[in-house]
Every structure is written in C-alpha cells, then in structure tokens.
Coordinates of C-alpha atoms in Angstrom, one line a residue:
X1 CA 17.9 3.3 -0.2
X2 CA 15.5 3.9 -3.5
X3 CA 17.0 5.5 -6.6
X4 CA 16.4 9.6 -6.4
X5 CA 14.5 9.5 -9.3
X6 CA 14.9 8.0 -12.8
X7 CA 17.8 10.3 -14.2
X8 CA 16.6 10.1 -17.5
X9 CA 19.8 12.4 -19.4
X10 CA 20.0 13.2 -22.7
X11 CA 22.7 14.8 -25.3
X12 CA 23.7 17.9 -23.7
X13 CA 24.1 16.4 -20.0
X14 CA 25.9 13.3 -21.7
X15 CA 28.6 15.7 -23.1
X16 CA 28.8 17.5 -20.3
X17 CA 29.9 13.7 -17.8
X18 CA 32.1 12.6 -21.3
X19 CA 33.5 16.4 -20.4
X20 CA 34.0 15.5 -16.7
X21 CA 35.5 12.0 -17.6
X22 CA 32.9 10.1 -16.6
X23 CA 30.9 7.2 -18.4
X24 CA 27.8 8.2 -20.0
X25 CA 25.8 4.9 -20.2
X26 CA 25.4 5.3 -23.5
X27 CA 27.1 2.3 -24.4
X28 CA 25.7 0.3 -21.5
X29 CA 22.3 1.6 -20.8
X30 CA 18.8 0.6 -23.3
X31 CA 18.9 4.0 -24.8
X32 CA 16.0 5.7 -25.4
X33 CA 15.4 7.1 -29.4
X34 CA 12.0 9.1 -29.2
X35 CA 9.1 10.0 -27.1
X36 CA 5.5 8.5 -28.2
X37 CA 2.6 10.7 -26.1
X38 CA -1.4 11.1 -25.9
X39 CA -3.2 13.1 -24.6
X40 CA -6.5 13.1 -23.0
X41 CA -8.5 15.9 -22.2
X42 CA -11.8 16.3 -19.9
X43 CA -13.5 12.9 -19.6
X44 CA -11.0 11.2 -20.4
X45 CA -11.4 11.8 -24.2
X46 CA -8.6 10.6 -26.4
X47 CA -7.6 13.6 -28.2
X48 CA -3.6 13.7 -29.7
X49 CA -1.4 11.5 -30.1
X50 CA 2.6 11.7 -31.8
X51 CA 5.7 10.3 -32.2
X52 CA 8.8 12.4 -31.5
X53 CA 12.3 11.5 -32.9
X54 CA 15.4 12.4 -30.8
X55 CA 17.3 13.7 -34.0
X56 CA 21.0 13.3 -33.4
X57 CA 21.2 12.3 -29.6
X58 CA 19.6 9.5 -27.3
X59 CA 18.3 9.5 -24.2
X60 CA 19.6 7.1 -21.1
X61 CA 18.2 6.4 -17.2
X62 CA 20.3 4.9 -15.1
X63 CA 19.7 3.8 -11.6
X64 CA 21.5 6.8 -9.6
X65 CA 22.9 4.2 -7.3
X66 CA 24.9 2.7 -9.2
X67 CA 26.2 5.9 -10.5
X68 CA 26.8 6.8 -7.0
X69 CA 29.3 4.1 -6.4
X70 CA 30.9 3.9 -9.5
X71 CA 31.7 7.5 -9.2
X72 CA 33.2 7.4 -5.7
X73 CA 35.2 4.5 -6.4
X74 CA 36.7 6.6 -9.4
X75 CA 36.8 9.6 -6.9
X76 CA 38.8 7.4 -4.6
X77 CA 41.0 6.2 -7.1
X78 CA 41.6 9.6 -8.2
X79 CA 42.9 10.3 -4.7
X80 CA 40.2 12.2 -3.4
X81 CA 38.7 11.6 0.3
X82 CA 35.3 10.7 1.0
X83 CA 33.8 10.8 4.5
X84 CA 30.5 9.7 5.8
X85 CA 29.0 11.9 8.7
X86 CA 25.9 14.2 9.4
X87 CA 26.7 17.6 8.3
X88 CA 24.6 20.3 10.3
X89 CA 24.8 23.4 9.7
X90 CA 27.4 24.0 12.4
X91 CA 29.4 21.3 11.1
X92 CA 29.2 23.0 7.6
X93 CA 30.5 26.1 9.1
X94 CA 33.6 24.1 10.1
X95 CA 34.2 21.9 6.4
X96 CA 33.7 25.7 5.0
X97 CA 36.1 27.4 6.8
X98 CA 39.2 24.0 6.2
X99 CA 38.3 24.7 2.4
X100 CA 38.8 26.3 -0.7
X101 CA 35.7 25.9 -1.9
X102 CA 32.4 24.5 -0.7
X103 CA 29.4 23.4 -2.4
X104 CA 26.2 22.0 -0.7
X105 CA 24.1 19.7 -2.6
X106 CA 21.9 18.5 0.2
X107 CA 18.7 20.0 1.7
X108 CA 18.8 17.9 4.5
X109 CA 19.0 19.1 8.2
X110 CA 18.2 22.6 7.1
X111 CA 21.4 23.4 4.9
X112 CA 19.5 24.5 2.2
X113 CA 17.6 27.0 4.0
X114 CA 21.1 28.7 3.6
X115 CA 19.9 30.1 0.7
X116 CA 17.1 32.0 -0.3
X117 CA 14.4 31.1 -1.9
X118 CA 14.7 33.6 -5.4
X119 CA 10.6 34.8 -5.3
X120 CA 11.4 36.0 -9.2
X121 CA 12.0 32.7 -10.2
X122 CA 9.9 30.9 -7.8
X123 CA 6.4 30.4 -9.3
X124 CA 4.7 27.4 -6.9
X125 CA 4.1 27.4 -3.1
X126 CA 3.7 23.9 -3.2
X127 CA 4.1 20.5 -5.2
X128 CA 2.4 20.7 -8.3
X129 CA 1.8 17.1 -8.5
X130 CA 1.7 13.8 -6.2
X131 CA 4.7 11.2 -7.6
X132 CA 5.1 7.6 -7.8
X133 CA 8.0 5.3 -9.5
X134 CA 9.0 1.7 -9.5
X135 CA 11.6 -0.2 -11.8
X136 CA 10.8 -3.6 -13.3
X137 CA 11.4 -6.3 -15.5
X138 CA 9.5 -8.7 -18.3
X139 CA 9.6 -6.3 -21.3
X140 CA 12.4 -6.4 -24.0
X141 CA 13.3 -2.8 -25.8
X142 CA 12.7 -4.2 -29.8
X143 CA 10.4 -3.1 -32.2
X144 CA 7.6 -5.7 -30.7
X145 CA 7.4 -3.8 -27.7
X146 CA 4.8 -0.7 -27.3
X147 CA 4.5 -1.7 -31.4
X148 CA 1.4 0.2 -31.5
X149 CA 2.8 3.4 -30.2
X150 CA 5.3 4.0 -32.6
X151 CA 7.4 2.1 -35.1
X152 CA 10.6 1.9 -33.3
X153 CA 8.6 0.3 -30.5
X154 CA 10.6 -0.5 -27.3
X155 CA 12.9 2.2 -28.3
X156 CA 10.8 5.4 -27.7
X157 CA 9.8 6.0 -24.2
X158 CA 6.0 6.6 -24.0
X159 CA 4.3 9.7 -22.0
X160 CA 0.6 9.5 -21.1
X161 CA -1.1 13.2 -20.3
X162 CA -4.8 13.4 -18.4
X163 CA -6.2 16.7 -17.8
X164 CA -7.9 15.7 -14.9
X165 CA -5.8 13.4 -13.6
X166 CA -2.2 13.5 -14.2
X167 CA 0.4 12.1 -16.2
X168 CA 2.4 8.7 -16.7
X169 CA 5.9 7.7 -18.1
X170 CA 7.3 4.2 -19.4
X171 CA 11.2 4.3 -20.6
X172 CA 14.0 2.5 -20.4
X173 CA 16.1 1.8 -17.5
X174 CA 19.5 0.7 -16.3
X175 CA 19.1 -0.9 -12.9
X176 CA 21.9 -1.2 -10.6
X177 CA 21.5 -5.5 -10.1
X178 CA 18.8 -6.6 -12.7
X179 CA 20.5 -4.5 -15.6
X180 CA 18.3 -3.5 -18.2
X181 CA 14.8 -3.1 -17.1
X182 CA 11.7 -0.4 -17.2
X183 CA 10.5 2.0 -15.3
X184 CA 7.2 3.9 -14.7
X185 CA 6.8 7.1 -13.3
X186 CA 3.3 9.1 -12.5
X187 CA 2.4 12.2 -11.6
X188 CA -1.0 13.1 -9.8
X189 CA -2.7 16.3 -10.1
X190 CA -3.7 17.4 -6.3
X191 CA -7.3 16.1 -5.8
X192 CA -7.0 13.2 -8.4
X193 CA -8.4 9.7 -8.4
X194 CA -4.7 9.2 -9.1
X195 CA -3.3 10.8 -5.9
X196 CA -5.4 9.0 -3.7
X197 CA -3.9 5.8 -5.3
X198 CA -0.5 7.0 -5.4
X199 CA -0.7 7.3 -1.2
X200 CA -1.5 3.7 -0.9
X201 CA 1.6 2.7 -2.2
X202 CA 4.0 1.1 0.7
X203 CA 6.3 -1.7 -1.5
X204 CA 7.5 -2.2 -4.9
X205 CA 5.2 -4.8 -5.1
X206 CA 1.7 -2.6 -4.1
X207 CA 3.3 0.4 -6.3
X208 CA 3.2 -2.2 -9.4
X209 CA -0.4 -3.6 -8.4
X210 CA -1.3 0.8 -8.5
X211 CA 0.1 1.1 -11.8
X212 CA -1.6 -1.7 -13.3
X213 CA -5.1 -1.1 -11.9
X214 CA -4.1 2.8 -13.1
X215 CA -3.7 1.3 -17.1
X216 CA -6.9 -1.0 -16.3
X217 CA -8.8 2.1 -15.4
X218 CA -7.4 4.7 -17.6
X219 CA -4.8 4.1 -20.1
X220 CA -5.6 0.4 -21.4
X221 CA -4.3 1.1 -25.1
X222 CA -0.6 0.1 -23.3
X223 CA -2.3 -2.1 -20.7
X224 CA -1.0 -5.7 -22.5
X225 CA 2.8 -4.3 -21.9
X226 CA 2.3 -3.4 -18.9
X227 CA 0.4 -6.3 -17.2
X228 CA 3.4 -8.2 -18.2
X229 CA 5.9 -6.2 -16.2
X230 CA 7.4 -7.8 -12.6
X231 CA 9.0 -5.9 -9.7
X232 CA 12.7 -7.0 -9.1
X233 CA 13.0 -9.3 -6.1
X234 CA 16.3 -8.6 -5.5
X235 CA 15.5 -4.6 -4.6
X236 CA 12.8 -3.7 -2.3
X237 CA 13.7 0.0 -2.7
X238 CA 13.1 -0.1 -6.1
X239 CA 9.8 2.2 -5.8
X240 CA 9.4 5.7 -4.6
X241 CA 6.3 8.3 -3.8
X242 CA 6.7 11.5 -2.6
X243 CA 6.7 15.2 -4.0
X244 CA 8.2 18.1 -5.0
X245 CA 7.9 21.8 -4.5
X246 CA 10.1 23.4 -7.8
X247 CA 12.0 25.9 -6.1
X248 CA 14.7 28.1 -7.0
X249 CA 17.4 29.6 -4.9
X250 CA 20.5 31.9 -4.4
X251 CA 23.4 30.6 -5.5
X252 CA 25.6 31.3 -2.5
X253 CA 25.1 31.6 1.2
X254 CA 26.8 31.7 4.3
X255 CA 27.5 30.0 7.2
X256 CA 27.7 31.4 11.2
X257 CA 30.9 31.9 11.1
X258 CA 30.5 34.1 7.8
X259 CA 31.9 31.3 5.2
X260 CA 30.8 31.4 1.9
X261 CA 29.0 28.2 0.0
X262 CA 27.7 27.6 -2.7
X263 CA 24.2 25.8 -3.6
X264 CA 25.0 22.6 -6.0
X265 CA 21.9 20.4 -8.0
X266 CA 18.8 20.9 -5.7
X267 CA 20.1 22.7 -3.5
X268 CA 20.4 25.3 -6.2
X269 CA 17.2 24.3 -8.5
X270 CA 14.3 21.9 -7.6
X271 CA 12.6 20.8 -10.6
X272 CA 9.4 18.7 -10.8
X273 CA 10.5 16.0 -12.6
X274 CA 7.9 16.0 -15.2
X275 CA 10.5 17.1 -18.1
X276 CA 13.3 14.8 -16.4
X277 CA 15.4 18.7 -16.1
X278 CA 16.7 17.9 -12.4
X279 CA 19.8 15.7 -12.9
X280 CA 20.8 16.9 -16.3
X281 CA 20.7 20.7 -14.7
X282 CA 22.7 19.2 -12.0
X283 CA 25.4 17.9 -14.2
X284 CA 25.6 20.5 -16.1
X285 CA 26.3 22.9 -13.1
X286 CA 28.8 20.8 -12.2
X287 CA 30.3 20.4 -15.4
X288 CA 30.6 24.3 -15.7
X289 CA 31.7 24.7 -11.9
X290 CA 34.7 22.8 -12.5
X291 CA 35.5 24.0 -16.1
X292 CA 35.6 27.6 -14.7
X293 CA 37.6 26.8 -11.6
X294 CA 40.2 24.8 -13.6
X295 CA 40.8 28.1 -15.2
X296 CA 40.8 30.6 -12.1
X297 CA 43.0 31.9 -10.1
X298 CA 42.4 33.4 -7.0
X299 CA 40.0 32.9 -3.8
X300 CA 36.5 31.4 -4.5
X301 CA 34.3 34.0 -2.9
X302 CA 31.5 35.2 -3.0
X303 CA 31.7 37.2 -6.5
X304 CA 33.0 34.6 -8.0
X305 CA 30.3 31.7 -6.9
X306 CA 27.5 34.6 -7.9
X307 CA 28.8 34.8 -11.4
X308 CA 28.9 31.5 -11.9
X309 CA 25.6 30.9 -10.6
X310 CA 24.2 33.9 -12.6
X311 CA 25.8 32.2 -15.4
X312 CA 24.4 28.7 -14.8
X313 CA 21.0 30.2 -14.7
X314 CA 20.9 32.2 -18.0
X315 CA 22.8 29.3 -19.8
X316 CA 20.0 26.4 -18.7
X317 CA 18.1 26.8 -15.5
X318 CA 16.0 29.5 -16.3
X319 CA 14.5 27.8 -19.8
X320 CA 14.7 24.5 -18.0
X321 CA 12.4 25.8 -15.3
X322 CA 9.9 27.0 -18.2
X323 CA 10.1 24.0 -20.2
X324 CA 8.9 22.1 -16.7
X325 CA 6.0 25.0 -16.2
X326 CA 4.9 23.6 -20.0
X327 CA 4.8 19.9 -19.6
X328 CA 2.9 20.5 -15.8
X329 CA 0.2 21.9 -18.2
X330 CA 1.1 25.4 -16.2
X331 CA -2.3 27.8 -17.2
X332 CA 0.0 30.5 -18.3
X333 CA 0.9 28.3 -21.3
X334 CA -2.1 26.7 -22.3
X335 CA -2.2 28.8 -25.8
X336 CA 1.6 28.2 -25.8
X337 CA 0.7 24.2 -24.9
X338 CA -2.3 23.6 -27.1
X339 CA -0.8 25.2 -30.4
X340 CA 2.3 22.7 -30.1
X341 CA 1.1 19.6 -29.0
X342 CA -1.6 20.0 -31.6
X343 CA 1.1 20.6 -34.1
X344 CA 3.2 17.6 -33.0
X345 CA 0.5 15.6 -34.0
X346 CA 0.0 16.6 -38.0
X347 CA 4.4 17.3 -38.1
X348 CA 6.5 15.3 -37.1
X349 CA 9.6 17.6 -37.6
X350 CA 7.8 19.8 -35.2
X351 CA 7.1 16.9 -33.0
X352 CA 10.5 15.8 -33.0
X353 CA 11.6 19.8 -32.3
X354 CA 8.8 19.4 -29.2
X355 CA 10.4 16.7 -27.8
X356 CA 14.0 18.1 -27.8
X357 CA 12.8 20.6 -25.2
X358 CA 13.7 17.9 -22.8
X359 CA 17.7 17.6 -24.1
X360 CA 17.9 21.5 -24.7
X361 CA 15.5 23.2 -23.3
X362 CA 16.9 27.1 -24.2
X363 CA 14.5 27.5 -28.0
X364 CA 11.9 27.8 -25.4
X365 CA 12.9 30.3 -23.1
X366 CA 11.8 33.5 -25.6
X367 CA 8.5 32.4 -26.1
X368 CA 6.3 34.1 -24.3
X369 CA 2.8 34.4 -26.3
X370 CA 0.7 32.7 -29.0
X371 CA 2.6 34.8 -31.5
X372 CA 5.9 33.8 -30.5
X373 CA 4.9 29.9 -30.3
X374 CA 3.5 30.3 -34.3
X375 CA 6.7 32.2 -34.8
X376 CA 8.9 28.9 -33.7
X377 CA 6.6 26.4 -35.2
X378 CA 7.3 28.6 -38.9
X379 CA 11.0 28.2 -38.1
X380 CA 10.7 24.9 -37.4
X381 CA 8.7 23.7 -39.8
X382 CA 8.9 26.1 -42.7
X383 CA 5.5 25.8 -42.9
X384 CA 2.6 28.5 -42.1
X385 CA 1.2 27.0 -38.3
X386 CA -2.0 28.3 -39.2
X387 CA -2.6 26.1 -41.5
X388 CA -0.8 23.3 -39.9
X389 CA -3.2 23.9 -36.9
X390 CA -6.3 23.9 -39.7
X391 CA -5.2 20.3 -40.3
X392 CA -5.6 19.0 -36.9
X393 CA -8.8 17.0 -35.6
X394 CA -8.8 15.1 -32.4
X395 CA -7.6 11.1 -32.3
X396 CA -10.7 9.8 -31.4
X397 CA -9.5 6.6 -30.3
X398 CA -6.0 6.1 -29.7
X399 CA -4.6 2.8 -31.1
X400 CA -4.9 -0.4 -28.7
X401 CA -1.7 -2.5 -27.8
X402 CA -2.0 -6.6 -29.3
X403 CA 1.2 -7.1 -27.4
X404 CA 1.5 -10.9 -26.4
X405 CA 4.5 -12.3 -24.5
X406 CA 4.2 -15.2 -27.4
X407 CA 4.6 -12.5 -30.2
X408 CA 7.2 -10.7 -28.0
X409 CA 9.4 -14.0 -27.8
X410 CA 8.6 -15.2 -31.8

C-alpha cells in the first residue's frame, strides 16, 4: 500500500512520540532545518521569496509504513494483541462493548460517520485542493543542493505558492527500503492546469514525469534538482493522488448497542495537508489520551472522552485548523496572509516566526484581523510592521538553480 501522506513532524509532535517511548527519527531521518518559499501571484509573476529558520527544533518525514511496523512489533513485544479483520460498524459495537476503552481512527466502512460532523468548526463542503505525492531518489541533502534557495541548501525544505494554480513541496524523506530520499507533494487549486495533470497520474513513474513537466512549465528556478530526481524501483506504491475534505467532528459517539467511542487522528480532525498538521495532531491526541488515562480512575465514558476531546481541541486542533485555512490562501485571511508573507521576506526573524506555525501552530489562533497580525509581527520583530511592510517590493525574478550532478558530486 502507498504511504498516507509524508508525515512531515516537527518539535512539539517529536516530544510528544519521545513522551510515548517511541523513536522520533530524529537521529535516523535527513532532518529538515528551514523552509525556503516563493510566491507567485496572477500570471505567474514572481513576487516573494524567504528563507525561514526552524529555531530550536527540526523537522522529520518518515515513510508511515515503516512506522507502522516498527510500532506494532514494539506493541507486540510489549504484549499487546493485534488482530487483522474488517471492523463494521456492527463489529465495532461488539470490540466496544469487550472493552474499557475504544477509539476509532478509521473512516472506513462508515465508522466515522459515528460522529458528527461539528458545523462550527467545519468551514469547507469539499476538498480545497486536488493532491499528488511520490518519493524519490538522486539528490543528496548538503549545502550544494537547492543552493540557490537558501544557504543551508539541501537542508531546508522548499514550498512553491501559485495563485492560480496551486502549490508544491520538496523536503526530505525517510523511505521505508531506499532510506533517505525526497519527496514532492502538490496541491491543485479546483479548475487548475495543475489538476487536470494531477488526474493523469496512474504510477510512480507517470507521477514523476507530471512533476517534472509541472517545474518545466512553471517553477523552472528548481527545475535542474528536480530533473535529476528517480522514482524508487523497488516501491510501486510510492506515489499517491487523491483529496481531502478538512473536516472536523465530535469527539465521541456511539455504537447500536449504545457503547461509547471515541474519534482518534482523522477520525477526529481531517486536515488538508497543506501545513503537514494531520499526523502531528494525531500524535499529539494520542499522546495526551494516554497521559490522562494513565492518571484516571474510573470508567471511560462518555464525560470523560468529551473532556478530553474538548481539551485536545483548545490545546492544538482549533489553531491547527486556522493555520491550514492560512497556508490554503483561505479569502478570509488574505490581509492576515499578505501582511506576513510580505514581511517574511524583508525579516527573517519574522520569517522564521512564520514558519514555526507549522511546529506550534497556537501564536496564531488570536489573530483574527489586520490589527492583530501587525500586533504579532511588532512582538515578533520589535519592529513597527508598518514600516517593515514600507520596505517590501516584489522579487521580480526569483533566483535560478545552476545545480549540476557534477557540482553536486565535486
């Protein structure tokens, strides 16, 4: 089966596996030290372009599948049971009523529509954007890599934004057989050039011919990198398209017979995956889930889910969820969008503070106007964001790649 996606995880989700016991990657996976992005606006006009630092954590993407398996082997060893069956929702009804607890982290079959869609907190009826990914191989991680993008090269993941057409992601990645390797992922506005192509995809190999007719096309300043970029032989699910609807449920429902269960990961939160907020909210719940059963006593009902839940929600969710709406160039922050991303670009203290909304997302959660964004750009920055705004002017001409593989291997 593909990957679910690239996991990309940063400080606050690692601490929360180390808190769990489990491995963070850190020490195994290319980590990722920044976040280079441009910007183009209508015609495809290069207008900003920055460099954010991840100041005092990195970020990691490891293939899920591996995680998978090296997490139920350590489950197993641990002497838990692991069983492999369809669950239905009358099946569900039964595994609820033998337990203590239940959580479903599946949508499949119907279980999720056990719980209700939260209309508050649900602001899309439908995908915001067409996605495809695939992993490869061919590029290092040093400073020779992406050079042009940002001193650290190869170390900073690089994010791509079109106005009219979408966006696209390079970072580093931890594959389950080829090790360390790169992925892409895109996102198509509905009605783009780019969605059309994403739909033609049917192999790793065709998803890697898209992407690089996409940089011939559209983003050639990384095209050299990326022409030199293979797909991995040895996994033909390593590529996915699809979409998905960010939704956002109750955190408990019940099952025929009246059992309670509780909504885990997805189940709970759908994210589009545009600010990489799906699997670090999902381990994050978890993480919190078991911290406050380890110190409960009593039944697990339904109370007791619904707090945590409510809990879960004002701790990360809910500013997660916002922080998404921003980077999918949501209309109800364009002020919000334009005043920071044209800030990024003349301070990089507030560029690096930009980018951090992906490893704690809450600073953003309270800002709900103009005023407020200038209010968290003068904290940031100690600077007046008027006059840091006076000082922008648009790129122009973002800088091209000269990336050889005969430079790359000097």
């Amino acid at each position: 089966v593909p990957a679910t996606g690239t996991a990309l995880e940063f400080g606050e989700t690692q601490q929360a596996e180390a808190a769990l016991g489990l491995d963070t990657y850190t020490a195994r996976a290319p980590r990722h030290s920044g976040l280079s992005v441009r910007i183009a606006g209508e015609a495809n006009a290069e207008l900003i372009g920055f460099d954010g630092n991840f100041d005092g954590y990195v970020g990691v993407a490891v293939d899920t599948r591996l995680k998978a398996d090296e997490r139920l082997t350590a489950f197993l060893e641990r002497g838990g049971t692991f069983v492999v069956e369809p669950v239905t929702p009358d099946t569900l009804d039964g595994i609820a009523g033998r337990n203590d607890l239940t959580l479903v982290a599946t949508g499949r079959g119907g279980l999720s529509d056990l719980f209700a869609i939260d209309t508050e907190r649900t602001v899309y009826d439908a995908p915001q954007r067409s996605l495809l990914t695939v992993t490869v191989t061919g590029l290092g991680f040093d400073e020779g890599v992406f050079a042009h993008r940002s001193p650290a090269g190869g170390g900073h993941s690089l994010f791509s934004i079109f106005a009219e057409q979408g966006e696209a992601w390079w970072g580093p990645y931890l594959h389950k057989d080829a090790g360390p390797s790169w992925a892409f992922l895109g996102w198509a506005r509905p009605g783009s050039d780019w969605e059309t192509r994403f739909a033609a995809a049917d192999s790793a190999e065709s998803a890697l011919a898209i992407v690089k007719d996409l940089y011939r096309d559209y983003i050639d300043w990384d095209l050299p990198e990326v022409e030199a970029t293979q797909t991995i032989a040895e996994d033909p699910h390593s590529w996915l398209k699809g979409a998905v609807r960010p939704v956002v449920r109750a955190g408990v429902g019940r099952t025929a017979s009246g059992h309670v269960v509780g909504a885990l990961g997805d189940t709970a939160v759908a994210y589009d995956p545009i600010a990489g907020q799906g699997a670090q909210s999902g381990l994050i719940q978890a993480q919190r889930l078991v911290a406050a059963a380890s110190n409960h006593s009593g039944e697990f009902d339904e109370t007791w889910l619904t707090e945590q839940y409510s809990s879960f929600l004002a701790a990360r969710s809910d500013a997660a969820a916002k922080v998404t709406q921003l980077f999918l160039s949501d209309p109800e922050f364009a002020d919000i969008g334009g005043q920071f991303f044209a800030t990024a670009a003349v301070d990089s203290k507030f560029a690096s503070a930009l980018v951090a909304l992906l490893h704690r997302p809450q600073p953003f959660l309270g800002i709900d106007s103009a005023e407020d964004a200038g209010a968290y750009v003068a904290r940031v920055t100690g600077a007046d964001p008027a006059e840091l705004l006076s000082r922008f002017a648009p790129a122009g001409t973002f800088e091209r790649s000269s990336f050889t593989r005969e430079l790359a291997s000097a």
